[in-house]
mmCIF file of C-alpha atoms and ligand atoms in Angstrom:
data_model
loop_
_atom_site.group_PDB
_atom_site.id
_atom_site.type_symbol
_atom_site.label_atom_id
_atom_site.label_comp_id
_atom_site.label_asym_id
_atom_site.label_seq_id
_atom_site.Cartn_x
_atom_site.Cartn_y
_atom_site.Cartn_z
ATOM 1 C CA MET A 1 -12.134 6.830 -27.609
ATOM 2 C CA SER A 2 -10.508 10.237 -27.891
ATOM 3 C CA PHE A 3 -6.920 10.903 -26.889
ATOM 4 C CA ARG A 4 -8.178 12.967 -23.952
ATOM 5 C CA THR A 5 -9.983 10.051 -22.334
ATOM 6 C CA HIS A 6 -7.146 7.572 -22.729
ATOM 7 C CA SER A 7 -6.135 5.874 -19.515
ATOM 8 C CA ILE A 8 -2.477 6.001 -18.566
ATOM 9 C CA VAL A 9 -0.444 3.533 -16.492
ATOM 10 C CA VAL A 10 2.881 4.725 -15.095
ATOM 11 C CA LEU A 11 5.409 2.198 -13.720
ATOM 12 C CA THR A 12 8.114 3.694 -11.523
ATOM 13 C CA GLY A 13 11.307 2.276 -10.060
ATOM 14 C CA ALA A 14 14.093 3.415 -7.772
ATOM 15 C CA GLY A 15 15.468 5.828 -10.383
ATOM 16 C CA ILE A 16 12.577 8.248 -9.837
ATOM 17 C CA SER A 17 13.592 8.644 -6.171
ATOM 18 C CA LYS A 18 17.350 8.871 -6.772
ATOM 19 C CA GLU A 19 17.379 12.685 -7.047
ATOM 20 C CA SER A 20 15.442 12.840 -3.774
ATOM 21 C CA GLY A 21 18.459 11.251 -2.099
ATOM 22 C CA LEU A 22 17.417 7.563 -1.992
ATOM 23 C CA SER A 23 19.677 4.871 -3.431
ATOM 24 C CA THR A 24 18.778 2.702 -6.390
ATOM 25 C CA PHE A 25 19.541 -1.023 -6.338
ATOM 26 C CA ARG A 26 21.673 -1.848 -9.376
ATOM 27 C CA ASP A 27 23.606 1.328 -10.070
ATOM 28 C CA SER A 28 27.298 1.080 -9.175
ATOM 29 C CA ASP A 29 26.525 2.880 -5.875
ATOM 30 C CA GLY A 30 23.270 0.953 -5.427
ATOM 31 C CA ILE A 31 22.006 -1.048 -2.465
ATOM 32 C CA TRP A 32 22.879 -4.460 -3.959
ATOM 33 C CA ALA A 33 26.481 -3.310 -4.334
ATOM 34 C CA THR A 34 26.786 -3.220 -0.522
ATOM 35 C CA VAL A 35 24.542 -6.038 0.720
ATOM 36 C CA ARG A 36 23.420 -9.400 -0.753
ATOM 37 C CA ILE A 37 19.760 -9.950 -1.650
ATOM 38 C CA GLU A 38 20.031 -13.452 -0.130
ATOM 39 C CA ASP A 39 20.987 -11.966 3.241
ATOM 40 C CA VAL A 40 18.271 -9.319 3.622
ATOM 41 C CA ALA A 41 15.489 -9.588 1.034
ATOM 42 C CA THR A 42 14.145 -13.161 0.990
ATOM 43 C CA PRO A 43 11.825 -15.122 3.311
ATOM 44 C CA ASP A 44 14.734 -17.503 4.031
ATOM 45 C CA ALA A 45 16.932 -14.596 5.121
ATOM 46 C CA PHE A 46 14.217 -13.482 7.558
ATOM 47 C CA ALA A 47 13.733 -16.998 8.932
ATOM 48 C CA ARG A 48 17.502 -17.442 9.298
ATOM 49 C CA ASP A 49 18.391 -14.058 10.835
ATOM 50 C CA PRO A 50 15.386 -11.775 11.425
ATOM 51 C CA SER A 51 17.435 -9.170 13.293
ATOM 52 C CA ARG A 52 19.742 -8.701 10.315
ATOM 53 C CA VAL A 53 16.756 -8.168 8.020
ATOM 54 C CA HIS A 54 15.178 -5.753 10.509
ATOM 55 C CA ASP A 55 18.458 -3.808 10.734
ATOM 56 C CA PHE A 56 18.548 -3.483 6.920
ATOM 57 C CA TYR A 57 15.008 -2.102 6.701
ATOM 58 C CA ASN A 58 15.316 -0.053 9.912
ATOM 59 C CA ALA A 59 18.279 1.812 8.398
ATOM 60 C CA ARG A 60 16.298 2.523 5.186
ATOM 61 C CA ARG A 61 13.177 3.510 7.188
ATOM 62 C CA ARG A 62 15.202 5.892 9.381
ATOM 63 C CA ARG A 63 16.759 7.457 6.284
ATOM 64 C CA LEU A 64 13.347 7.952 4.640
ATOM 65 C CA ALA A 65 11.672 9.224 7.826
ATOM 66 C CA GLN A 66 14.578 11.316 9.183
ATOM 67 C CA GLY A 67 16.503 12.228 6.032
ATOM 68 C CA ASN A 68 20.272 12.232 5.763
ATOM 69 C CA ILE A 69 23.160 14.635 6.266
ATOM 70 C CA GLU A 70 22.122 16.500 3.087
ATOM 71 C CA GLY A 71 18.703 17.102 4.629
ATOM 72 C CA SER A 72 15.255 15.524 4.568
ATOM 73 C CA ILE A 73 14.082 13.141 1.832
ATOM 74 C CA GLU A 74 11.411 14.938 -0.206
ATOM 75 C CA PRO A 75 9.425 14.210 -3.380
ATOM 76 C CA ASN A 76 11.222 15.630 -6.421
ATOM 77 C CA ALA A 77 10.006 17.306 -9.631
ATOM 78 C CA ALA A 78 9.344 13.929 -11.254
ATOM 79 C CA HIS A 79 7.045 12.769 -8.423
ATOM 80 C CA LEU A 80 5.294 16.152 -8.515
ATOM 81 C CA ALA A 81 4.861 16.001 -12.294
ATOM 82 C CA LEU A 82 3.072 12.639 -12.017
ATOM 83 C CA ALA A 83 0.742 14.063 -9.355
ATOM 84 C CA ARG A 84 0.070 16.985 -11.710
ATOM 85 C CA LEU A 85 -0.653 14.552 -14.554
ATOM 86 C CA GLU A 86 -3.161 12.667 -12.386
ATOM 87 C CA SER A 87 -5.054 15.843 -11.444
ATOM 88 C CA ALA A 88 -4.995 17.477 -14.907
ATOM 89 C CA TRP A 89 -5.454 14.483 -17.221
ATOM 90 C CA PRO A 90 -9.096 13.970 -18.319
ATOM 91 C CA GLY A 91 -8.772 10.151 -18.284
ATOM 92 C CA GLU A 92 -7.566 7.811 -15.520
ATOM 93 C CA VAL A 93 -3.904 7.792 -14.432
ATOM 94 C CA LEU A 94 -2.634 4.863 -12.329
ATOM 95 C CA VAL A 95 0.868 4.921 -10.839
ATOM 96 C CA VAL A 96 2.245 1.426 -10.144
ATOM 97 C CA THR A 97 5.428 1.805 -8.151
ATOM 98 C CA GLN A 98 8.062 -0.795 -7.336
ATOM 99 C CA ASN A 99 9.353 1.637 -4.732
ATOM 100 C CA ILE A 100 8.631 1.183 -1.031
ATOM 101 C CA ASP A 101 9.174 4.860 -0.187
ATOM 102 C CA ASP A 102 6.242 7.260 0.287
ATOM 103 C CA LEU A 103 7.365 9.972 -2.114
ATOM 104 C CA HIS A 104 4.533 9.519 -4.639
ATOM 105 C CA GLU A 105 1.920 9.934 -1.889
ATOM 106 C CA ARG A 106 3.683 12.945 -0.456
ATOM 107 C CA ALA A 107 3.828 14.488 -3.951
ATOM 108 C CA GLY A 108 0.028 14.186 -4.150
ATOM 109 C CA THR A 109 -0.513 11.051 -6.246
ATOM 110 C CA ARG A 110 -3.690 9.290 -5.106
ATOM 111 C CA ASN A 111 -4.347 6.513 -7.610
ATOM 112 C CA LEU A 112 -1.271 4.523 -6.579
ATOM 113 C CA VAL A 113 -0.307 0.862 -6.109
ATOM 114 C CA HIS A 114 2.806 -0.197 -4.176
ATOM 115 C CA MET A 115 3.365 -3.562 -5.881
ATOM 116 C CA HIS A 116 6.462 -4.248 -3.726
ATOM 117 C CA GLY A 117 4.911 -3.006 -0.478
ATOM 118 C CA GLU A 118 5.705 -0.056 1.769
ATOM 119 C CA LEU A 119 8.709 0.639 4.012
ATOM 120 C CA LEU A 120 6.569 2.650 6.467
ATOM 121 C CA LYS A 121 4.268 -0.311 7.188
ATOM 122 C CA ALA A 122 4.702 -3.529 9.210
ATOM 123 C CA ARG A 123 2.793 -6.803 8.803
ATOM 124 C CA CYS A 124 2.169 -9.488 11.419
ATOM 125 C CA GLY A 125 3.078 -12.999 10.302
ATOM 126 C CA ALA A 126 0.605 -14.432 12.810
ATOM 127 C CA CYS A 127 -2.598 -12.484 12.154
ATOM 128 C CA GLY A 128 -1.824 -10.546 8.973
ATOM 129 C CA ASP A 129 -2.498 -7.163 10.564
ATOM 130 C CA VAL A 130 -0.802 -4.300 8.641
ATOM 131 C CA THR A 131 0.061 -1.154 10.590
ATOM 132 C CA ARG A 132 1.934 2.075 9.959
ATOM 133 C CA CYS A 133 5.535 1.839 11.166
ATOM 134 C CA ALA A 134 7.763 4.931 11.075
ATOM 135 C CA GLY A 135 10.272 3.644 13.647
ATOM 136 C CA ASP A 136 12.461 0.582 14.096
ATOM 137 C CA LEU A 137 11.080 -2.950 14.014
ATOM 138 C CA GLY A 138 12.635 -5.849 15.916
ATOM 139 C CA VAL A 139 12.139 -9.397 17.107
ATOM 140 C CA ALA A 140 11.016 -8.181 20.554
ATOM 141 C CA HIS A 141 8.180 -6.085 19.126
ATOM 142 C CA ALA A 142 4.625 -7.262 19.765
ATOM 143 C CA CYS A 143 1.765 -7.103 17.283
ATOM 144 C CA ALA A 144 -0.829 -4.502 18.388
ATOM 145 C CA ALA A 145 -3.643 -6.636 16.997
ATOM 146 C CA CYS A 146 -2.858 -10.126 18.335
ATOM 147 C CA ALA A 147 -0.097 -9.386 20.887
ATOM 148 C CA SER A 148 2.207 -12.013 19.298
ATOM 149 C CA VAL A 149 5.888 -11.200 19.883
ATOM 150 C CA GLY A 150 8.474 -11.558 17.146
ATOM 151 C CA THR A 151 5.935 -11.990 14.319
ATOM 152 C CA LEU A 152 6.195 -8.484 12.834
ATOM 153 C CA ARG A 153 8.004 -8.067 9.477
ATOM 154 C CA PRO A 154 8.415 -5.193 7.063
ATOM 155 C CA HIS A 155 5.331 -4.971 4.803
ATOM 156 C CA VAL A 156 7.493 -5.344 1.712
ATOM 157 C CA VAL A 157 7.643 -8.026 -1.007
ATOM 158 C CA TRP A 158 10.802 -10.116 -0.876
ATOM 159 C CA PHE A 159 12.328 -12.059 -3.747
ATOM 160 C CA GLY A 160 10.324 -15.241 -4.235
ATOM 161 C CA GLU A 161 7.109 -13.624 -2.971
ATOM 162 C CA MET A 162 4.169 -12.504 -5.116
ATOM 163 C CA PRO A 163 3.861 -8.734 -5.650
ATOM 164 C CA PHE A 164 0.667 -7.075 -4.419
ATOM 165 C CA ALA A 165 -2.415 -6.151 -6.518
ATOM 166 C CA MET A 166 -1.326 -8.015 -9.637
ATOM 167 C CA ASP A 167 -4.934 -8.607 -10.789
ATOM 168 C CA SER A 168 -5.831 -4.933 -10.765
ATOM 169 C CA ILE A 169 -2.478 -4.006 -12.303
ATOM 170 C CA GLN A 170 -3.011 -6.448 -15.168
ATOM 171 C CA THR A 171 -6.530 -5.091 -15.753
ATOM 172 C CA ALA A 172 -5.189 -1.534 -15.915
ATOM 173 C CA LEU A 173 -2.358 -2.570 -18.261
ATOM 174 C CA GLY A 174 -4.848 -4.324 -20.550
ATOM 175 C CA ARG A 175 -6.945 -1.236 -21.084
ATOM 176 C CA CYS A 176 -4.448 1.625 -20.965
ATOM 177 C CA ARG A 177 -3.550 3.571 -24.118
ATOM 178 C CA LEU A 178 -0.333 5.025 -22.760
ATOM 179 C CA PHE A 179 2.279 3.169 -20.660
ATOM 180 C CA LEU A 180 5.156 5.124 -19.135
ATOM 181 C CA SER A 181 8.073 3.283 -17.485
ATOM 182 C CA ILE A 182 10.200 5.593 -15.347
ATOM 183 C CA GLY A 183 13.453 4.954 -13.447
ATOM 184 C CA THR A 184 13.557 1.180 -13.589
ATOM 185 C CA SER A 185 16.257 -1.123 -14.944
ATOM 186 C CA GLY A 186 13.827 -3.743 -16.238
ATOM 187 C CA ASN A 187 15.603 -6.465 -14.295
ATOM 188 C CA VAL A 188 12.844 -7.726 -12.013
ATOM 189 C CA TYR A 189 9.654 -9.491 -13.091
ATOM 190 C CA PRO A 190 6.711 -9.203 -13.230
ATOM 191 C CA ALA A 191 7.237 -5.395 -13.506
ATOM 192 C CA ALA A 192 9.827 -5.842 -16.274
ATOM 193 C CA GLY A 193 7.207 -7.686 -18.323
ATOM 194 C CA PHE A 194 4.518 -4.994 -18.103
ATOM 195 C CA VAL A 195 5.562 -3.369 -21.384
ATOM 196 C CA GLU A 196 5.038 -6.688 -23.211
ATOM 197 C CA MET A 197 1.623 -7.130 -21.573
ATOM 198 C CA VAL A 198 0.613 -3.646 -22.744
ATOM 199 C CA ARG A 199 1.878 -4.275 -26.281
ATOM 200 C CA HIS A 200 -0.003 -7.579 -26.529
ATOM 201 C CA ALA A 201 -3.209 -6.031 -25.219
ATOM 202 C CA GLY A 202 -3.643 -3.611 -28.086
ATOM 203 C CA GLU A 203 -2.458 -0.341 -29.544
ATOM 204 C CA ALA A 204 -1.112 1.427 -26.465
ATOM 205 C CA HIS A 205 1.885 3.722 -26.852
ATOM 206 C CA THR A 206 4.826 2.677 -24.658
ATOM 207 C CA VAL A 207 7.507 5.077 -23.416
ATOM 208 C CA GLU A 208 10.656 4.484 -21.357
ATOM 209 C CA LEU A 209 11.910 7.523 -19.432
ATOM 210 C CA ASN A 210 15.176 6.613 -17.724
ATOM 211 C CA LEU A 211 18.706 7.805 -17.088
ATOM 212 C CA GLU A 212 19.996 5.227 -19.576
ATOM 213 C CA PRO A 213 18.555 2.374 -21.668
ATOM 214 C CA SER A 214 17.124 -0.379 -19.453
ATOM 215 C CA GLU A 215 17.238 -4.132 -20.088
ATOM 216 C CA GLY A 216 13.927 -3.824 -21.880
ATOM 217 C CA ALA A 217 14.629 -0.619 -23.832
ATOM 218 C CA SER A 218 14.062 -2.219 -27.244
ATOM 219 C CA ARG A 219 10.465 -3.122 -26.316
ATOM 220 C CA PHE A 220 9.364 0.508 -26.018
ATOM 221 C CA ALA A 221 7.920 2.496 -28.939
ATOM 222 C CA GLU A 222 9.524 5.683 -27.582
ATOM 223 C CA THR A 223 12.496 6.269 -25.279
ATOM 224 C CA VAL A 224 13.535 9.448 -23.479
ATOM 225 C CA TYR A 225 16.832 9.472 -21.584
ATOM 226 C CA GLY A 226 17.950 11.852 -18.881
ATOM 227 C CA PRO A 227 17.476 12.501 -15.159
ATOM 228 C CA ALA A 228 13.871 11.924 -14.068
ATOM 229 C CA THR A 229 13.539 15.446 -12.665
ATOM 230 C CA THR A 230 14.275 16.781 -16.174
ATOM 231 C CA VAL A 231 12.597 14.330 -18.567
ATOM 232 C CA VAL A 232 9.423 13.504 -16.591
ATOM 233 C CA PRO A 233 8.120 17.071 -16.071
ATOM 234 C CA ALA A 234 8.893 17.867 -19.731
ATOM 235 C CA TYR A 235 7.047 14.770 -20.932
ATOM 236 C CA VAL A 236 4.039 15.462 -18.686
ATOM 237 C CA ASP A 237 3.855 19.109 -19.765
ATOM 238 C CA ALA A 238 3.919 18.139 -23.456
ATOM 239 C CA LEU A 239 1.196 15.535 -22.864
ATOM 240 C CA LEU A 240 -1.055 18.046 -21.121
ATOM 241 C CA VAL A 241 -0.520 20.645 -23.853
ATOM 242 C CA ARG A 242 -1.508 18.023 -26.447
ATOM 243 C CA ALA A 243 -4.590 17.062 -24.430
ATOM 244 C CA LYS A 244 -5.687 20.714 -24.357
ATOM 245 C CA ALA A 245 -5.083 21.101 -28.101
ATOM 246 C CA VAL A 246 -7.191 18.066 -28.978
ATOM 247 C CA ALA A 247 -10.898 18.804 -29.329
ATOM 248 C CA PRO A 248 -12.859 17.266 -26.453
HETATM 249 N N1 APR B 301 16.630 9.488 -13.257
HETATM 250 C C1 APR B 301 16.096 8.481 -13.973
HETATM 251 N N2 APR B 301 16.525 7.201 -13.910
HETATM 252 C C2 APR B 301 17.535 6.944 -13.061
HETATM 253 C C3 APR B 301 18.157 7.954 -12.281
HETATM 254 C C4 APR B 301 17.650 9.263 -12.406
HETATM 255 N N3 APR B 301 18.175 10.286 -11.709
HETATM 256 N N4 APR B 301 19.149 7.368 -11.559
HETATM 257 C C5 APR B 301 19.142 6.056 -11.873
HETATM 258 N N5 APR B 301 18.192 5.808 -12.784
HETATM 259 C C6 APR B 301 17.839 4.529 -13.405
HETATM 260 C C7 APR B 301 19.010 3.587 -13.571
HETATM 261 O O1 APR B 301 19.662 3.825 -14.807
HETATM 262 C C8 APR B 301 18.292 2.218 -13.546
HETATM 263 O O2 APR B 301 17.907 1.848 -14.858
HETATM 264 O O3 APR B 301 16.942 3.871 -12.526
HETATM 265 C C9 APR B 301 17.051 2.453 -12.700
HETATM 266 C C10 APR B 301 17.127 1.821 -11.327
HETATM 267 O O4 APR B 301 17.216 0.433 -11.519
HETATM 268 P P1 APR B 301 17.296 -0.516 -10.227
HETATM 269 O O5 APR B 301 18.346 0.005 -9.305
HETATM 270 O O6 APR B 301 17.396 -1.915 -10.735
HETATM 271 O O7 APR B 301 15.899 -0.304 -9.484
HETATM 272 P P2 APR B 301 14.499 -0.902 -9.893
HETATM 273 O O8 APR B 301 14.396 -1.097 -11.365
HETATM 274 O O9 APR B 301 13.473 -0.078 -9.228
HETATM 275 O O10 APR B 301 14.535 -2.343 -9.179
HETATM 276 C C11 APR B 301 13.340 -3.120 -9.252
HETATM 277 O O11 APR B 301 14.349 -4.745 -7.776
HETATM 278 O O12 APR B 301 15.681 -5.134 -5.985
HETATM 279 C C12 APR B 301 14.380 -5.085 -6.392
HETATM 280 O O13 APR B 301 12.536 -4.682 -5.033
HETATM 281 C C13 APR B 301 13.607 -4.046 -5.639
HETATM 282 O O14 APR B 301 11.794 -2.693 -6.465
HETATM 283 C C14 APR B 301 13.141 -3.091 -6.722
HETATM 284 C C15 APR B 301 13.222 -3.918 -7.981
HETATM 285 ZN ZN1 ZN B 302 -0.758 -10.101 14.841
#
């Protein structure tokens, strides 16, 4: 299999959206510095106080959909570079994001999996219907599909729940020849274990592109540190130049 036909899997985390104006989770100014996971991001939290959980996600949804005082929330150069990689790379490129924002889609990435769900979608706990949701959710809202009231929840994966699409993610990890991990602290499994899965599957090259070394930094064959909007476009450009230079 030639270099040009290698498949690539890209894992992204909150760090790739930071320069677009969205908070990360574990940086000193991150989301978990201001609110406890146990209060807003577990099934127990939702059962105990659904309105509090809705308020938490409604505030994040409003920020994503309406922007903030600095302006609207837009895809940045790192998101755009990954969309460019997908369209220019001769082999398959799959982006697996832990992020629940829609910045990869809006940058043009198509082959995309939201393993932790999507902020702009709601799911009904009664019938399972998943619908687009750009506005606020609350306990008085009714499901459009089954008319149940109070059964809608954010279509996101909470701590203690199984991420989405794990089978297809594991298949892609098992056959990729290049694994890029971008903007993630390597704190949360199963995503934090993807680099090990890739290494055990064969001879893939593994690269961490992050602002600073993550928890799993030592597991990567190559590391590139700096802001995503600087290091990701540079890495993608070099990859595409190399693909052009290699005989088909
Ligand atoms: N460019 C690149 N990396 C950055 C930047 C930036 N501008 N800013 C921050 N980072 C890095 C941080 O150094 C950190 O390693 O992004 C990483 C963000 O880590 P976390 O805040 O832990 O976010 P993430 O890894 O995506 O969290 C994983 O945890 O809370 C859950 O569901 C939530 O999906 C999330 C998961
Ligand atoms: Zn329903």
